Amino acid sequence: MPGTACKNCPLRKRNLFTPFTDEELAFMHSFKTGELNVDPGTTILMEGSNSPQLYTVLEGMGTRYKTLENGKRQVINFLFPGDFTGLQAGIMGEMQHSVEATTPMTLCAFRRNDLWQLFRQHPERAYDLTWIAAVEEHFLGETIASLGQRDATQRIAWALVRIYERLKAAGLGKDGDVPLPFRQQDLADALGLSLVHTNKTLKALRSMGLAHWNDGSLQLKKIKSLADLAMIDLERPQQRPLM
Amino acid sequence: MPGTACKNCPLRKRNLFTPFTDEELAFMHSFKTGELNVDPGTTILMEGSNSPQLYTVLEGMGTRYKTLENGKRQVINFLFPGDFTGLQAGIMGEMQHSVEATTPMTLCAFRRNDLWQLFRQHPERAYDLTWIAAVEEHFLGETIASLGQRDATQRIAWALVRIYERLKAAGLGKDGDVPLPFRQQDLADALGLSLVHTNKTLKALRSMGLAHWNDGSLQLKKIKSLADLAMIDLERPQQRPLM
DNA sequence: TCAGGCGCATTTAACTGTGACATATCACCA
DNA sequence: TGGTGATATGTCACAGTTAAATGCGCCTGA
């Protein structure tokens, strides 16, 4: 039982997450195989490989991405504390994307082979897992709508709002600030924009006073206006399970 | 128990789907509340509404889409026989997208409130459900990569290949043909392209002899070349659960 | 039986948002 | 001190958009 015991998990204290009973915590802990600490730039899961583990992010941030044959990269989603990843490989067998650490990260690892046990013995956790998958599916659908129908300014506004909401909900940052240690290139690859145009659009949002992203810190002073620009509704933070 | 009994379901006979035991079929049937027959153009599920049902497509085709505030429409995915939909609403509460019938459709309806029973009493079905969610998540990730990183020609080639594979796997069409009763506008809205450019690109693929889509029928004579153009690998059909 | 209308595919022409390329600046580090 | 990675900015070309018009098949109603 290396690393933190689940019942002492600092993340779990945040009321973003649905509380677990001691019995539930004990089970999750038995499901856990260890903690993984990685340096920035480390590839945690590799497209095409067959990972034996599933992960919950305890600390740090990363990207989930696909690389195309022509070398282009599509960032599918960012990984923040509390996020769960690896279910696809856990269920389908082979990773369809890679996961890379952007900052130093700590991940809680679970045995993929225990997944079926979880479904048999703990239907509540199985339900949680499906809940997580459904929420991710919803988010990916919104991403598709952004790439397909929004112009560059709206796309960036959309991404910044959603990122801000997620990081705030995870309890990161203070006041109107939130840490965002990615490169502009990462955001560009997430939105299907060129680096140059991403840079210019960020400048425009800055000069409009809507979004300031400097030195790894994102500041949204007028998130409502930014959301209007992106043509989206703000999402109220919703309690969710932490695996 | 209106409509077809699950054990007589004609879809289930196709060996695309994992076989169920009689006991399993009986349970699925008990979970079923009825069949839904709709005309083309009918909205089956509405964005923002709170559907009490989940559906498996028995017959016909449709689209799953989001409408943006500016009136633009993003088709997130097409619905084909054997597809399951409504899990998002079933789990998250509110529909985040709409579902519309393109052709006459027959759907098998399940009670959303029974979902939790399914998790408790039939972990195998719960696992299947999560499997379906994971596959959908994978597909949406590939869609994001297409919208973000491929040009118009590659996007259309990608879409046609994937659609062809899915329809073939479902046992539709004969030889190199497959029925595809959508409008060019639907494909355009799925790929984030204008109708005009979609039309031009389809014409180009036609004159290259790679794809012929006329009168609701899609013919791919050189699917391998089309896949190369799209920079994707062909997917071997994989057995999957039918809910 | 024919006229009118509607949905969809097709085509042409003009415009534009975004990409590609080039270059500069700054911080950091070996 | 030079090298590397990131942000920043200007210029120009083009893939794809927008607008507008035509044709064709099919339905409906007189």
XYZ file of C-alpha atoms in Angstrom, chain A residues 37-45 59-65 73 79 98-107 181-183 186:
32
model
C 5.250 10.490 -9.549
C 6.435 11.816 -12.864
C 8.485 14.707 -14.175
C 7.228 17.238 -16.697
C 7.340 15.865 -20.212
C 6.928 12.240 -19.157
C 4.646 10.126 -21.311
C 2.343 8.354 -18.880
C 0.239 6.445 -21.387
C -1.659 16.610 -8.408
C -0.317 18.401 -11.440
C -1.580 18.795 -14.992
C -1.145 17.053 -18.296
C -2.510 16.590 -21.787
C -4.345 13.784 -23.514
C -3.533 13.810 -27.235
C -0.909 16.729 -32.809
C -5.904 16.629 -17.388
C -1.289 9.350 -25.309
C -1.139 11.084 -21.957
C 1.756 13.355 -21.090
C 2.634 15.271 -17.961
C 2.989 19.022 -18.394
C 3.973 19.724 -14.801
C 5.284 17.281 -12.210
C 2.353 14.971 -11.524
C 1.204 12.561 -8.871
C -1.205 9.884 -10.012
C 1.114 26.001 -16.915
C 0.558 25.024 -20.551
C 2.196 26.521 -23.613
C -0.864 23.207 -26.368
